[in-house]
């Protein structure tokens, strides 16, 4: 892997190699870890996959907060399964990133030092049980909208990881919608909780697609490389068009006075999120930024003994393998 990366850096400005690489992308071919790739392509993938993996892991925190307070045993089992799924998603994605020559330790260090981010949505608190439904319905719904196209992304390990992730996320979205339906069709107090959850999570969910296309730094090149398949604004519009009818069916009101149907574009007109809030949260000033990073730091510190044990076991196993090979010779 190291030799291949050195070759990549040496050839990174070779016009013929760059043209051949882009031709493969344009032809719809998958790029695999041992294939030559521009250094910028590799770095873009590490950034995107790493932040995606961190989001899956940090995303367990606002939901895990409610496992012990779930109202029924069935709901507790569902939430436990969902949180477990999110841990698995993080594992798949860290493994995909490792094929690019970065270690999981490196990615975690970048997260804890603030050099790598996770989705801003997880810096908002889950204040009521209805929020768990809103997270499944809105947050996982937005995640699916983002992730389904990634099954066609140009980097093979990332695309293959997304197949299983999307299947499981679809169940997460359905359980969230089922939960919010029960709340919306319940008592007046329960419906009010559902509406409050929608009010608080609507705009942060719209922010999950990233800034408007005109302000997106990475989108143009990522689209050319087919790391991204759709633009931020395309996905945001699709999410709104899908979600507004669901809210209407539930008897809930989307918190947007400018929301109206547009026949010309065959979709809903809607208000932009507060992008100042978005960037402020990214800078670490959201309601739960500090708590989330402290939780990840604690998990990393508390798990040091286990990682050390795994490494010691691996070294012993390798020593035994080498000794057995020498004895056989």
PDB file of C-alpha atoms in Angstrom:
ATOM      1  CA  UNK A   1       0.000   0.000   0.000  1.00  0.00           C
ATOM      2  CA  UNK A   2       2.827   2.413   0.869  1.00  0.00           C
ATOM      3  CA  UNK A   3       4.586   1.800  -2.467  1.00  0.00           C
ATOM      4  CA  UNK A   4       1.323   2.376  -4.320  1.00  0.00           C
ATOM      5  CA  UNK A   5       0.776   5.672  -2.440  1.00  0.00           C
ATOM      6  CA  UNK A   6       4.320   6.839  -3.295  1.00  0.00           C
ATOM      7  CA  UNK A   7       3.644   6.034  -6.944  1.00  0.00           C
ATOM      8  CA  UNK A   8       0.375   7.948  -6.708  1.00  0.00           C
ATOM      9  CA  UNK A   9       2.077  11.057  -5.346  1.00  0.00           C
ATOM     10  CA  UNK A  10       4.856  10.881  -7.962  1.00  0.00           C
ATOM     11  CA  UNK A  11       2.379  10.525 -10.809  1.00  0.00           C
ATOM     12  CA  UNK A  12      -0.226  12.889  -9.434  1.00  0.00           C
ATOM     13  CA  UNK A  13       0.489  15.586 -12.026  1.00  0.00           C
ATOM     14  CA  UNK A  14       0.815  13.242 -15.015  1.00  0.00           C
ATOM     15  CA  UNK A  15      -1.844  14.474 -17.488  1.00  0.00           C
ATOM     16  CA  UNK A  16      -2.102  11.082 -19.199  1.00  0.00           C
ATOM     17  CA  UNK A  17      -2.736   9.249 -15.927  1.00  0.00           C
ATOM     18  CA  UNK A  18      -5.254  11.838 -14.775  1.00  0.00           C
ATOM     19  CA  UNK A  19      -7.089  11.661 -18.103  1.00  0.00           C
ATOM     20  CA  UNK A  20      -7.155   7.864 -18.010  1.00  0.00           C
ATOM     21  CA  UNK A  21      -8.439   7.915 -14.449  1.00  0.00           C
ATOM     22  CA  UNK A  22     -11.231  10.344 -15.328  1.00  0.00           C
ATOM     23  CA  UNK A  23     -12.110   8.222 -18.359  1.00  0.00           C
ATOM     24  CA  UNK A  24     -12.623   5.239 -16.066  1.00  0.00           C
ATOM     25  CA  UNK A  25     -14.879   7.324 -13.838  1.00  0.00           C
ATOM     26  CA  UNK A  26     -16.859   8.617 -16.819  1.00  0.00           C
ATOM     27  CA  UNK A  27     -17.287   5.061 -18.095  1.00  0.00           C
ATOM     28  CA  UNK A  28     -18.848   4.045 -14.789  1.00  0.00           C
ATOM     29  CA  UNK A  29     -15.983   1.808 -13.674  1.00  0.00           C
ATOM     30  CA  UNK A  30     -15.333   1.199  -9.984  1.00  0.00           C
ATOM     31  CA  UNK A  31     -12.036   2.293  -8.506  1.00  0.00           C
ATOM     32  CA  UNK A  32     -10.530  -0.299  -6.162  1.00  0.00           C
ATOM     33  CA  UNK A  33      -7.943   0.255  -3.389  1.00  0.00           C
ATOM     34  CA  UNK A  34      -4.957  -1.088  -5.383  1.00  0.00           C
ATOM     35  CA  UNK A  35      -5.800   0.984  -8.465  1.00  0.00           C
ATOM     36  CA  UNK A  36      -3.906   4.167  -9.152  1.00  0.00           C
ATOM     37  CA  UNK A  37      -5.827   7.250  -8.062  1.00  0.00           C
ATOM     38  CA  UNK A  38      -5.003  10.970  -7.725  1.00  0.00           C
ATOM     39  CA  UNK A  39      -3.922  12.004  -4.268  1.00  0.00           C
ATOM     40  CA  UNK A  40      -6.782  14.505  -4.119  1.00  0.00           C
ATOM     41  CA  UNK A  41      -9.296  11.727  -4.884  1.00  0.00           C
ATOM     42  CA  UNK A  42      -7.885   9.658  -2.023  1.00  0.00           C
ATOM     43  CA  UNK A  43      -7.963  12.601   0.395  1.00  0.00           C
ATOM     44  CA  UNK A  44     -11.528  13.482  -0.564  1.00  0.00           C
ATOM     45  CA  UNK A  45     -12.654   9.910   0.072  1.00  0.00           C
ATOM     46  CA  UNK A  46     -10.857   9.743   3.434  1.00  0.00           C
ATOM     47  CA  UNK A  47     -12.550  12.987   4.485  1.00  0.00           C
ATOM     48  CA  UNK A  48     -16.019  11.911   3.344  1.00  0.00           C
ATOM     49  CA  UNK A  49     -15.898   8.292   4.528  1.00  0.00           C
ATOM     50  CA  UNK A  50     -14.219   9.252   7.802  1.00  0.00           C
ATOM     51  CA  UNK A  51     -16.834  11.884   8.596  1.00  0.00           C
ATOM     52  CA  UNK A  52     -19.575   9.442   7.616  1.00  0.00           C
ATOM     53  CA  UNK A  53     -18.142   6.800   9.955  1.00  0.00           C
ATOM     54  CA  UNK A  54     -17.842   9.288  12.823  1.00  0.00           C
ATOM     55  CA  UNK A  55     -21.456  10.353  12.255  1.00  0.00           C
ATOM     56  CA  UNK A  56     -22.669   6.777  12.610  1.00  0.00           C
ATOM     57  CA  UNK A  57     -20.822   6.362  15.905  1.00  0.00           C
ATOM     58  CA  UNK A  58     -21.707   9.762  17.386  1.00  0.00           C
ATOM     59  CA  UNK A  59     -25.273   9.219  16.169  1.00  0.00           C
ATOM     60  CA  UNK A  60     -25.690   6.488  18.776  1.00  0.00           C
ATOM     61  CA  UNK A  61     -25.399   9.021  21.598  1.00  0.00           C
ATOM     62  CA  UNK A  62     -28.699  10.951  21.332  1.00  0.00           C
ATOM     63  CA  UNK A  63     -30.618   7.669  20.943  1.00  0.00           C
ATOM     64  CA  UNK A  64     -28.685   5.702  23.535  1.00  0.00           C
ATOM     65  CA  UNK A  65     -29.790   8.366  25.987  1.00  0.00           C
ATOM     66  CA  UNK A  66     -33.334   6.927  25.765  1.00  0.00           C
ATOM     67  CA  UNK A  67     -32.719   3.169  25.912  1.00  0.00           C
ATOM     68  CA  UNK A  68     -33.324   2.953  29.667  1.00  0.00           C
ATOM     69  CA  UNK A  69     -36.377   5.220  29.406  1.00  0.00           C
ATOM     70  CA  UNK A  70     -38.202   3.586  26.504  1.00  0.00           C
ATOM     71  CA  UNK A  71     -41.923   3.281  27.369  1.00  0.00           C
ATOM     72  CA  UNK A  72     -42.266  -0.436  26.555  1.00  0.00           C
ATOM     73  CA  UNK A  73     -40.060  -3.504  26.308  1.00  0.00           C
ATOM     74  CA  UNK A  74     -40.776  -3.687  22.564  1.00  0.00           C
ATOM     75  CA  UNK A  75     -39.656  -0.106  22.022  1.00  0.00           C
ATOM     76  CA  UNK A  76     -36.540  -0.752  24.105  1.00  0.00           C
ATOM     77  CA  UNK A  77     -35.642  -3.786  21.968  1.00  0.00           C
ATOM     78  CA  UNK A  78     -36.193  -1.800  18.761  1.00  0.00           C
ATOM     79  CA  UNK A  79     -34.004   1.058  19.956  1.00  0.00           C
ATOM     80  CA  UNK A  80     -31.275  -1.308  21.154  1.00  0.00           C
ATOM     81  CA  UNK A  81     -31.225  -2.988  17.751  1.00  0.00           C
ATOM     82  CA  UNK A  82     -31.056   0.351  15.996  1.00  0.00           C
ATOM     83  CA  UNK A  83     -28.154   1.613  18.096  1.00  0.00           C
ATOM     84  CA  UNK A  84     -26.352  -1.670  17.454  1.00  0.00           C
ATOM     85  CA  UNK A  85     -26.897  -1.206  13.707  1.00  0.00           C
ATOM     86  CA  UNK A  86     -25.324   2.252  13.854  1.00  0.00           C
ATOM     87  CA  UNK A  87     -22.203   0.809  15.491  1.00  0.00           C
ATOM     88  CA  UNK A  88     -21.992  -1.723  12.669  1.00  0.00           C
ATOM     89  CA  UNK A  89     -22.329   1.023  10.067  1.00  0.00           C
ATOM     90  CA  UNK A  90     -19.406   2.861  11.623  1.00  0.00           C
ATOM     91  CA  UNK A  91     -17.351  -0.354  11.494  1.00  0.00           C
ATOM     92  CA  UNK A  92     -18.085  -0.946   7.787  1.00  0.00           C
ATOM     93  CA  UNK A  93     -17.107   2.619   6.961  1.00  0.00           C
ATOM     94  CA  UNK A  94     -13.916   2.648   9.021  1.00  0.00           C
ATOM     95  CA  UNK A  95     -12.905  -0.553   7.218  1.00  0.00           C
ATOM     96  CA  UNK A  96     -13.608   1.081   3.855  1.00  0.00           C
ATOM     97  CA  UNK A  97     -11.484   4.084   4.833  1.00  0.00           C
ATOM     98  CA  UNK A  98      -8.625   1.821   5.930  1.00  0.00           C
ATOM     99  CA  UNK A  99      -8.306   0.491   2.371  1.00  0.00           C
ATOM    100  CA  UNK A 100      -7.143   4.018   1.454  1.00  0.00           C
ATOM    101  CA  UNK A 101      -4.121   3.796   3.736  1.00  0.00           C
ATOM    102  CA  UNK A 102      -5.450   5.573   6.831  1.00  0.00           C
ATOM    103  CA  UNK A 103      -5.846   3.823  10.182  1.00  0.00           C
ATOM    104  CA  UNK A 104      -8.853   3.944  12.438  1.00  0.00           C
ATOM    105  CA  UNK A 105      -6.650   5.480  15.116  1.00  0.00           C
ATOM    106  CA  UNK A 106      -5.733   8.278  12.699  1.00  0.00           C
ATOM    107  CA  UNK A 107      -9.395   8.978  11.953  1.00  0.00           C
ATOM    108  CA  UNK A 108     -10.307   9.027  15.637  1.00  0.00           C
ATOM    109  CA  UNK A 109      -7.410  11.352  16.450  1.00  0.00           C
ATOM    110  CA  UNK A 110      -8.602  13.732  13.718  1.00  0.00           C
ATOM    111  CA  UNK A 111     -12.117  13.679  15.181  1.00  0.00           C
ATOM    112  CA  UNK A 112     -10.985  14.324  18.750  1.00  0.00           C
ATOM    113  CA  UNK A 113      -8.628  17.107  17.673  1.00  0.00           C
ATOM    114  CA  UNK A 114     -11.361  18.836  15.690  1.00  0.00           C
ATOM    115  CA  UNK A 115      -9.724  18.297  12.284  1.00  0.00           C
ATOM    116  CA  UNK A 116     -12.522  15.993  11.142  1.00  0.00           C
ATOM    117  CA  UNK A 117     -16.241  16.562  11.664  1.00  0.00           C
ATOM    118  CA  UNK A 118     -19.414  14.517  11.963  1.00  0.00           C
ATOM    119  CA  UNK A 119     -22.969  15.389  10.922  1.00  0.00           C
ATOM    120  CA  UNK A 120     -24.173  18.574  12.604  1.00  0.00           C
ATOM    121  CA  UNK A 121     -27.583  16.999  13.359  1.00  0.00           C
ATOM    122  CA  UNK A 122     -26.126  14.997  16.244  1.00  0.00           C
ATOM    123  CA  UNK A 123     -25.277  18.161  18.132  1.00  0.00           C
ATOM    124  CA  UNK A 124     -28.961  18.666  18.922  1.00  0.00           C
ATOM    125  CA  UNK A 125     -30.484  17.058  22.046  1.00  0.00           C
ATOM    126  CA  UNK A 126     -33.263  14.465  22.195  1.00  0.00           C
ATOM    127  CA  UNK A 127     -35.449  16.043  24.856  1.00  0.00           C
ATOM    128  CA  UNK A 128     -38.545  13.800  24.706  1.00  0.00           C
ATOM    129  CA  UNK A 129     -39.490  10.300  23.599  1.00  0.00           C
ATOM    130  CA  UNK A 130     -41.106  11.844  20.484  1.00  0.00           C
ATOM    131  CA  UNK A 131     -37.628  13.030  19.468  1.00  0.00           C
ATOM    132  CA  UNK A 132     -36.624   9.389  18.972  1.00  0.00           C
ATOM    133  CA  UNK A 133     -39.426   9.093  16.439  1.00  0.00           C
ATOM    134  CA  UNK A 134     -38.357  12.346  14.778  1.00  0.00           C
ATOM    135  CA  UNK A 135     -34.766  11.108  14.556  1.00  0.00           C
ATOM    136  CA  UNK A 136     -35.885   7.938  12.806  1.00  0.00           C
ATOM    137  CA  UNK A 137     -38.379   9.674  10.538  1.00  0.00           C
ATOM    138  CA  UNK A 138     -36.477  12.860   9.663  1.00  0.00           C
ATOM    139  CA  UNK A 139     -32.796  12.256  10.413  1.00  0.00           C
ATOM    140  CA  UNK A 140     -32.643   8.709   9.074  1.00  0.00           C
ATOM    141  CA  UNK A 141     -34.945   9.767   6.242  1.00  0.00           C
ATOM    142  CA  UNK A 142     -32.450  12.466   5.259  1.00  0.00           C
ATOM    143  CA  UNK A 143     -29.591   9.994   5.701  1.00  0.00           C
ATOM    144  CA  UNK A 144     -31.233   7.535   3.303  1.00  0.00           C
ATOM    145  CA  UNK A 145     -31.729  10.314   0.769  1.00  0.00           C
ATOM    146  CA  UNK A 146     -27.999  11.027   1.002  1.00  0.00           C
ATOM    147  CA  UNK A 147     -26.842   7.434   1.097  1.00  0.00           C
ATOM    148  CA  UNK A 148     -28.884   5.548  -1.495  1.00  0.00           C
ATOM    149  CA  UNK A 149     -27.003   7.280  -4.366  1.00  0.00           C
ATOM    150  CA  UNK A 150     -23.708   6.356  -2.674  1.00  0.00           C
ATOM    151  CA  UNK A 151     -24.356   2.730  -3.602  1.00  0.00           C
ATOM    152  CA  UNK A 152     -23.286   3.925  -7.079  1.00  0.00           C
ATOM    153  CA  UNK A 153     -20.281   5.918  -5.912  1.00  0.00           C
ATOM    154  CA  UNK A 154     -17.046   5.375  -7.843  1.00  0.00           C
ATOM    155  CA  UNK A 155     -14.978   3.866  -4.997  1.00  0.00           C
ATOM    156  CA  UNK A 156     -15.750   0.159  -4.702  1.00  0.00           C
ATOM    157  CA  UNK A 157     -15.394  -0.456  -0.928  1.00  0.00           C
ATOM    158  CA  UNK A 158     -17.539   2.584  -0.121  1.00  0.00           C
ATOM    159  CA  UNK A 159     -20.255   1.622  -2.588  1.00  0.00           C
ATOM    160  CA  UNK A 160     -20.404  -1.964  -1.309  1.00  0.00           C
ATOM    161  CA  UNK A 161     -20.551  -0.871   2.340  1.00  0.00           C
ATOM    162  CA  UNK A 162     -23.511   1.350   1.507  1.00  0.00           C
ATOM    163  CA  UNK A 163     -25.646  -1.554   0.233  1.00  0.00           C
ATOM    164  CA  UNK A 164     -26.154  -3.075   3.674  1.00  0.00           C
ATOM    165  CA  UNK A 165     -26.165   0.295   5.435  1.00  0.00           C
ATOM    166  CA  UNK A 166     -29.031   1.545   3.255  1.00  0.00           C
ATOM    167  CA  UNK A 167     -31.081  -1.594   3.866  1.00  0.00           C
ATOM    168  CA  UNK A 168     -30.773  -1.147   7.613  1.00  0.00           C
ATOM    169  CA  UNK A 169     -31.339   2.608   7.498  1.00  0.00           C
ATOM    170  CA  UNK A 170     -34.616   2.022   5.671  1.00  0.00           C
ATOM    171  CA  UNK A 171     -35.833   0.016   8.681  1.00  0.00           C
ATOM    172  CA  UNK A 172     -34.671   2.786  10.997  1.00  0.00           C
ATOM    173  CA  UNK A 173     -36.701   5.335   9.061  1.00  0.00           C
ATOM    174  CA  UNK A 174     -39.776   3.111   9.110  1.00  0.00           C
ATOM    175  CA  UNK A 175     -39.583   2.489  12.852  1.00  0.00           C
ATOM    176  CA  UNK A 176     -39.206   6.219  13.443  1.00  0.00           C
ATOM    177  CA  UNK A 177     -42.246   6.983  11.313  1.00  0.00           C
ATOM    178  CA  UNK A 178     -44.209   4.266  13.112  1.00  0.00           C
ATOM    179  CA  UNK A 179     -43.275   5.775  16.473  1.00  0.00           C
ATOM    180  CA  UNK A 180     -44.169   9.323  15.447  1.00  0.00           C
ATOM    181  CA  UNK A 181     -47.456   8.019  13.984  1.00  0.00           C
ATOM    182  CA  UNK A 182     -48.392   6.498  17.336  1.00  0.00           C
ATOM    183  CA  UNK A 183     -47.614   9.815  19.022  1.00  0.00           C
ATOM    184  CA  UNK A 184     -49.489  11.912  16.456  1.00  0.00           C
ATOM    185  CA  UNK A 185     -52.555   9.675  16.701  1.00  0.00           C
ATOM    186  CA  UNK A 186     -52.420   9.433  20.490  1.00  0.00           C
ATOM    187  CA  UNK A 187     -53.539  11.847  23.167  1.00  0.00           C
ATOM    188  CA  UNK A 188     -53.479  15.605  22.696  1.00  0.00           C
ATOM    189  CA  UNK A 189     -50.338  15.736  24.839  1.00  0.00           C
ATOM    190  CA  UNK A 190     -48.620  13.067  22.737  1.00  0.00           C
ATOM    191  CA  UNK A 191     -49.513  14.836  19.488  1.00  0.00           C
ATOM    192  CA  UNK A 192     -48.140  18.076  20.911  1.00  0.00           C
ATOM    193  CA  UNK A 193     -44.876  16.268  21.694  1.00  0.00           C
ATOM    194  CA  UNK A 194     -44.733  14.971  18.116  1.00  0.00           C
ATOM    195  CA  UNK A 195     -45.311  18.475  16.740  1.00  0.00           C
ATOM    196  CA  UNK A 196     -42.648  19.909  19.040  1.00  0.00           C
ATOM    197  CA  UNK A 197     -40.153  17.292  17.857  1.00  0.00           C
ATOM    198  CA  UNK A 198     -40.922  18.139  14.224  1.00  0.00           C
ATOM    199  CA  UNK A 199     -40.509  21.844  14.979  1.00  0.00           C
ATOM    200  CA  UNK A 200     -37.048  21.335  16.460  1.00  0.00           C
ATOM    201  CA  UNK A 201     -35.670  18.752  14.026  1.00  0.00           C
ATOM    202  CA  UNK A 202     -37.034  20.058  10.717  1.00  0.00           C
ATOM    203  CA  UNK A 203     -34.376  22.642   9.879  1.00  0.00           C
ATOM    204  CA  UNK A 204     -31.412  20.696  11.355  1.00  0.00           C
ATOM    205  CA  UNK A 205     -32.539  17.817   9.110  1.00  0.00           C
ATOM    206  CA  UNK A 206     -32.465  20.095   6.069  1.00  0.00           C
ATOM    207  CA  UNK A 207     -28.932  21.094   7.060  1.00  0.00           C
ATOM    208  CA  UNK A 208     -27.820  17.444   6.837  1.00  0.00           C
ATOM    209  CA  UNK A 209     -27.481  17.771   3.060  1.00  0.00           C
ATOM    210  CA  UNK A 210     -24.786  20.385   3.451  1.00  0.00           C
ATOM    211  CA  UNK A 211     -24.685  24.013   2.319  1.00  0.00           C
ATOM    212  CA  UNK A 212     -26.396  25.291  -0.823  1.00  0.00           C
ATOM    213  CA  UNK A 213     -24.676  24.248  -4.025  1.00  0.00           C
ATOM    214  CA  UNK A 214     -23.423  27.801  -4.630  1.00  0.00           C
ATOM    215  CA  UNK A 215     -21.586  27.684  -1.294  1.00  0.00           C
ATOM    216  CA  UNK A 216     -20.421  24.054  -1.333  1.00  0.00           C
ATOM    217  CA  UNK A 217     -16.627  23.825  -1.484  1.00  0.00           C
ATOM    218  CA  UNK A 218     -16.238  20.165  -2.457  1.00  0.00           C
ATOM    219  CA  UNK A 219     -19.324  19.328  -4.516  1.00  0.00           C
ATOM    220  CA  UNK A 220     -18.101  20.171  -8.042  1.00  0.00           C
ATOM    221  CA  UNK A 221     -15.013  17.962  -7.909  1.00  0.00           C
ATOM    222  CA  UNK A 222     -16.779  15.208  -5.955  1.00  0.00           C
ATOM    223  CA  UNK A 223     -19.502  15.131  -8.601  1.00  0.00           C
ATOM    224  CA  UNK A 224     -16.912  14.933 -11.405  1.00  0.00           C
ATOM    225  CA  UNK A 225     -15.272  11.975  -9.658  1.00  0.00           C
ATOM    226  CA  UNK A 226     -18.697  10.435  -8.916  1.00  0.00           C
ATOM    227  CA  UNK A 227     -17.889  10.338  -5.231  1.00  0.00           C
ATOM    228  CA  UNK A 228     -21.172  12.236  -4.985  1.00  0.00           C
ATOM    229  CA  UNK A 229     -23.983  11.440  -7.391  1.00  0.00           C
ATOM    230  CA  UNK A 230     -26.423  14.266  -6.597  1.00  0.00           C
ATOM    231  CA  UNK A 231     -25.967  17.860  -5.489  1.00  0.00           C
ATOM    232  CA  UNK A 232     -26.877  19.048  -1.996  1.00  0.00           C
ATOM    233  CA  UNK A 233     -29.829  21.091  -3.243  1.00  0.00           C
ATOM    234  CA  UNK A 234     -31.198  18.224  -5.353  1.00  0.00           C
ATOM    235  CA  UNK A 235     -31.231  15.900  -2.359  1.00  0.00           C
ATOM    236  CA  UNK A 236     -32.705  18.532  -0.048  1.00  0.00           C
ATOM    237  CA  UNK A 237     -35.563  19.172  -2.506  1.00  0.00           C
ATOM    238  CA  UNK A 238     -36.236  15.458  -2.835  1.00  0.00           C
ATOM    239  CA  UNK A 239     -36.342  15.094   0.961  1.00  0.00           C
ATOM    240  CA  UNK A 240     -38.832  17.940   1.353  1.00  0.00           C
ATOM    241  CA  UNK A 241     -41.052  16.587  -1.437  1.00  0.00           C
ATOM    242  CA  UNK A 242     -41.118  13.177   0.251  1.00  0.00           C
ATOM    243  CA  UNK A 243     -41.556  14.354   3.841  1.00  0.00           C
ATOM    244  CA  UNK A 244     -44.180  17.096   3.580  1.00  0.00           C
ATOM    245  CA  UNK A 245     -46.979  14.682   2.500  1.00  0.00           C
ATOM    246  CA  UNK A 246     -46.027  12.375   5.366  1.00  0.00           C
ATOM    247  CA  UNK A 247     -46.385  15.232   7.854  1.00  0.00           C
ATOM    248  CA  UNK A 248     -49.756  16.174   6.368  1.00  0.00           C
ATOM    249  CA  UNK A 249     -50.960  12.576   6.692  1.00  0.00           C
ATOM    250  CA  UNK A 250     -49.979  12.632  10.370  1.00  0.00           C
ATOM    251  CA  UNK A 251     -51.854  15.882  10.935  1.00  0.00           C
ATOM    252  CA  UNK A 252     -48.611  17.675  11.798  1.00  0.00           C
ATOM    253  CA  UNK A 253     -47.531  21.075  10.526  1.00  0.00           C
ATOM    254  CA  UNK A 254     -44.137  21.617   8.922  1.00  0.00           C
ATOM    255  CA  UNK A 255     -42.712  24.726  10.669  1.00  0.00           C
ATOM    256  CA  UNK A 256     -42.311  26.805   7.507  1.00  0.00           C
ATOM    257  CA  UNK A 257     -44.658  29.695   6.674  1.00  0.00           C
ATOM    258  CA  UNK A 258     -43.253  29.819   3.134  1.00  0.00           C
ATOM    259  CA  UNK A 259     -44.015  26.191   2.341  1.00  0.00           C
ATOM    260  CA  UNK A 260     -46.163  25.940  -0.797  1.00  0.00           C
ATOM    261  CA  UNK A 261     -46.593  23.674  -3.807  1.00  0.00           C
ATOM    262  CA  UNK A 262     -44.943  24.827  -7.038  1.00  0.00           C
ATOM    263  CA  UNK A 263     -46.549  23.389 -10.191  1.00  0.00           C
ATOM    264  CA  UNK A 264     -43.720  24.622 -12.398  1.00  0.00           C
ATOM    265  CA  UNK A 265     -41.087  22.517 -10.670  1.00  0.00           C
ATOM    266  CA  UNK A 266     -43.527  19.834  -9.511  1.00  0.00           C
ATOM    267  CA  UNK A 267     -42.268  20.185  -5.962  1.00  0.00           C
ATOM    268  CA  UNK A 268     -42.508  22.216  -2.774  1.00  0.00           C
ATOM    269  CA  UNK A 269     -41.047  25.662  -2.283  1.00  0.00           C
ATOM    270  CA  UNK A 270     -39.551  25.957   1.195  1.00  0.00           C
ATOM    271  CA  UNK A 271     -37.435  28.221   3.372  1.00  0.00           C
ATOM    272  CA  UNK A 272     -33.696  27.783   3.559  1.00  0.00           C
ATOM    273  CA  UNK A 273     -32.248  26.757   6.928  1.00  0.00           C
ATOM    274  CA  UNK A 274     -30.380  29.320   8.993  1.00  0.00           C
ATOM    275  CA  UNK A 275     -26.927  28.754   7.517  1.00  0.00           C
ATOM    276  CA  UNK A 276     -25.321  30.930  10.195  1.00  0.00           C
ATOM    277  CA  UNK A 277     -26.567  28.410  12.753  1.00  0.00           C
ATOM    278  CA  UNK A 278     -25.233  25.559  10.597  1.00  0.00           C
ATOM    279  CA  UNK A 279     -21.728  26.980  10.437  1.00  0.00           C
ATOM    280  CA  UNK A 280     -21.815  27.923  14.105  1.00  0.00           C
ATOM    281  CA  UNK A 281     -22.627  24.321  15.042  1.00  0.00           C
ATOM    282  CA  UNK A 282     -19.819  23.076  12.776  1.00  0.00           C
ATOM    283  CA  UNK A 283     -17.436  25.370  14.643  1.00  0.00           C
ATOM    284  CA  UNK A 284     -18.367  23.585  17.876  1.00  0.00           C
ATOM    285  CA  UNK A 285     -20.998  25.937  19.260  1.00  0.00           C
ATOM    286  CA  UNK A 286     -24.080  23.701  19.016  1.00  0.00           C
ATOM    287  CA  UNK A 287     -26.170  22.627  22.010  1.00  0.00           C
ATOM    288  CA  UNK A 288     -24.344  19.302  22.433  1.00  0.00           C
ATOM    289  CA  UNK A 289     -20.977  19.645  20.648  1.00  0.00           C
ATOM    290  CA  UNK A 290     -18.981  19.568  23.864  1.00  0.00           C
ATOM    291  CA  UNK A 291     -20.932  16.645  25.316  1.00  0.00           C
ATOM    292  CA  UNK A 292     -20.564  14.580  22.135  1.00  0.00           C
ATOM    293  CA  UNK A 293     -16.813  15.030  21.876  1.00  0.00           C
ATOM    294  CA  UNK A 294     -16.335  14.442  25.596  1.00  0.00           C
ATOM    295  CA  UNK A 295     -18.247  11.166  25.258  1.00  0.00           C
ATOM    296  CA  UNK A 296     -16.043  10.071  22.333  1.00  0.00           C
ATOM    297  CA  UNK A 297     -12.891  11.105  24.199  1.00  0.00           C
ATOM    298  CA  UNK A 298     -13.975   9.138  27.274  1.00  0.00           C
ATOM    299  CA  UNK A 299     -14.771   6.066  25.176  1.00  0.00           C
ATOM    300  CA  UNK A 300     -11.376   6.301  23.483  1.00  0.00           C
ATOM    301  CA  UNK A 301      -9.515   6.713  26.767  1.00  0.00           C
ATOM    302  CA  UNK A 302     -11.469   4.024  28.612  1.00  0.00           C
ATOM    303  CA  UNK A 303     -10.936   1.584  25.752  1.00  0.00           C
ATOM    304  CA  UNK A 304      -7.143   1.927  25.662  1.00  0.00           C
ATOM    305  CA  UNK A 305      -6.596  -1.225  27.757  1.00  0.00           C
ATOM    306  CA  UNK A 306      -8.707  -3.262  25.351  1.00  0.00           C
ATOM    307  CA  UNK A 307      -6.910  -1.979  22.248  1.00  0.00           C
ATOM    308  CA  UNK A 308      -3.576  -2.708  23.910  1.00  0.00           C
ATOM    309  CA  UNK A 309      -4.733  -6.245  24.672  1.00  0.00           C
ATOM    310  CA  UNK A 310      -5.804  -6.820  21.090  1.00  0.00           C
ATOM    311  CA  UNK A 311      -2.443  -5.611  19.794  1.00  0.00           C
ATOM    312  CA  UNK A 312      -0.547  -7.809  22.254  1.00  0.00           C
ATOM    313  CA  UNK A 313      -2.620 -10.821  21.205  1.00  0.00           C
ATOM    314  CA  UNK A 314      -2.012 -10.054  17.527  1.00  0.00           C
ATOM    315  CA  UNK A 315       1.750  -9.802  18.082  1.00  0.00           C
ATOM    316  CA  UNK A 316       1.823 -13.132  19.921  1.00  0.00           C
ATOM    317  CA  UNK A 317      -0.215 -14.782  17.183  1.00  0.00           C
ATOM    318  CA  UNK A 318       2.160 -13.410  14.551  1.00  0.00           C
ATOM    319  CA  UNK A 319       5.188 -14.645  16.533  1.00  0.00           C
ATOM    320  CA  UNK A 320       3.670 -18.121  16.730  1.00  0.00           C
ATOM    321  CA  UNK A 321       2.935 -18.069  12.999  1.00  0.00           C
ATOM    322  CA  UNK A 322       6.521 -17.077  12.156  1.00  0.00           C
ATOM    323  CA  UNK A 323       7.954 -19.679  14.538  1.00  0.00           C
ATOM    324  CA  UNK A 324       5.766 -22.400  13.011  1.00  0.00           C
ATOM    325  CA  UNK A 325       6.862 -21.380   9.513  1.00  0.00           C
ATOM    326  CA  UNK A 326      10.567 -21.473  10.499  1.00  0.00           C
ATOM    327  CA  UNK A 327      10.128 -24.884  12.158  1.00  0.00           C
ATOM    328  CA  UNK A 328       8.432 -26.253   9.047  1.00  0.00           C
ATOM    329  CA  UNK A 329      11.315 -25.117   6.866  1.00  0.00           C
TER     330      UNK A 329
END
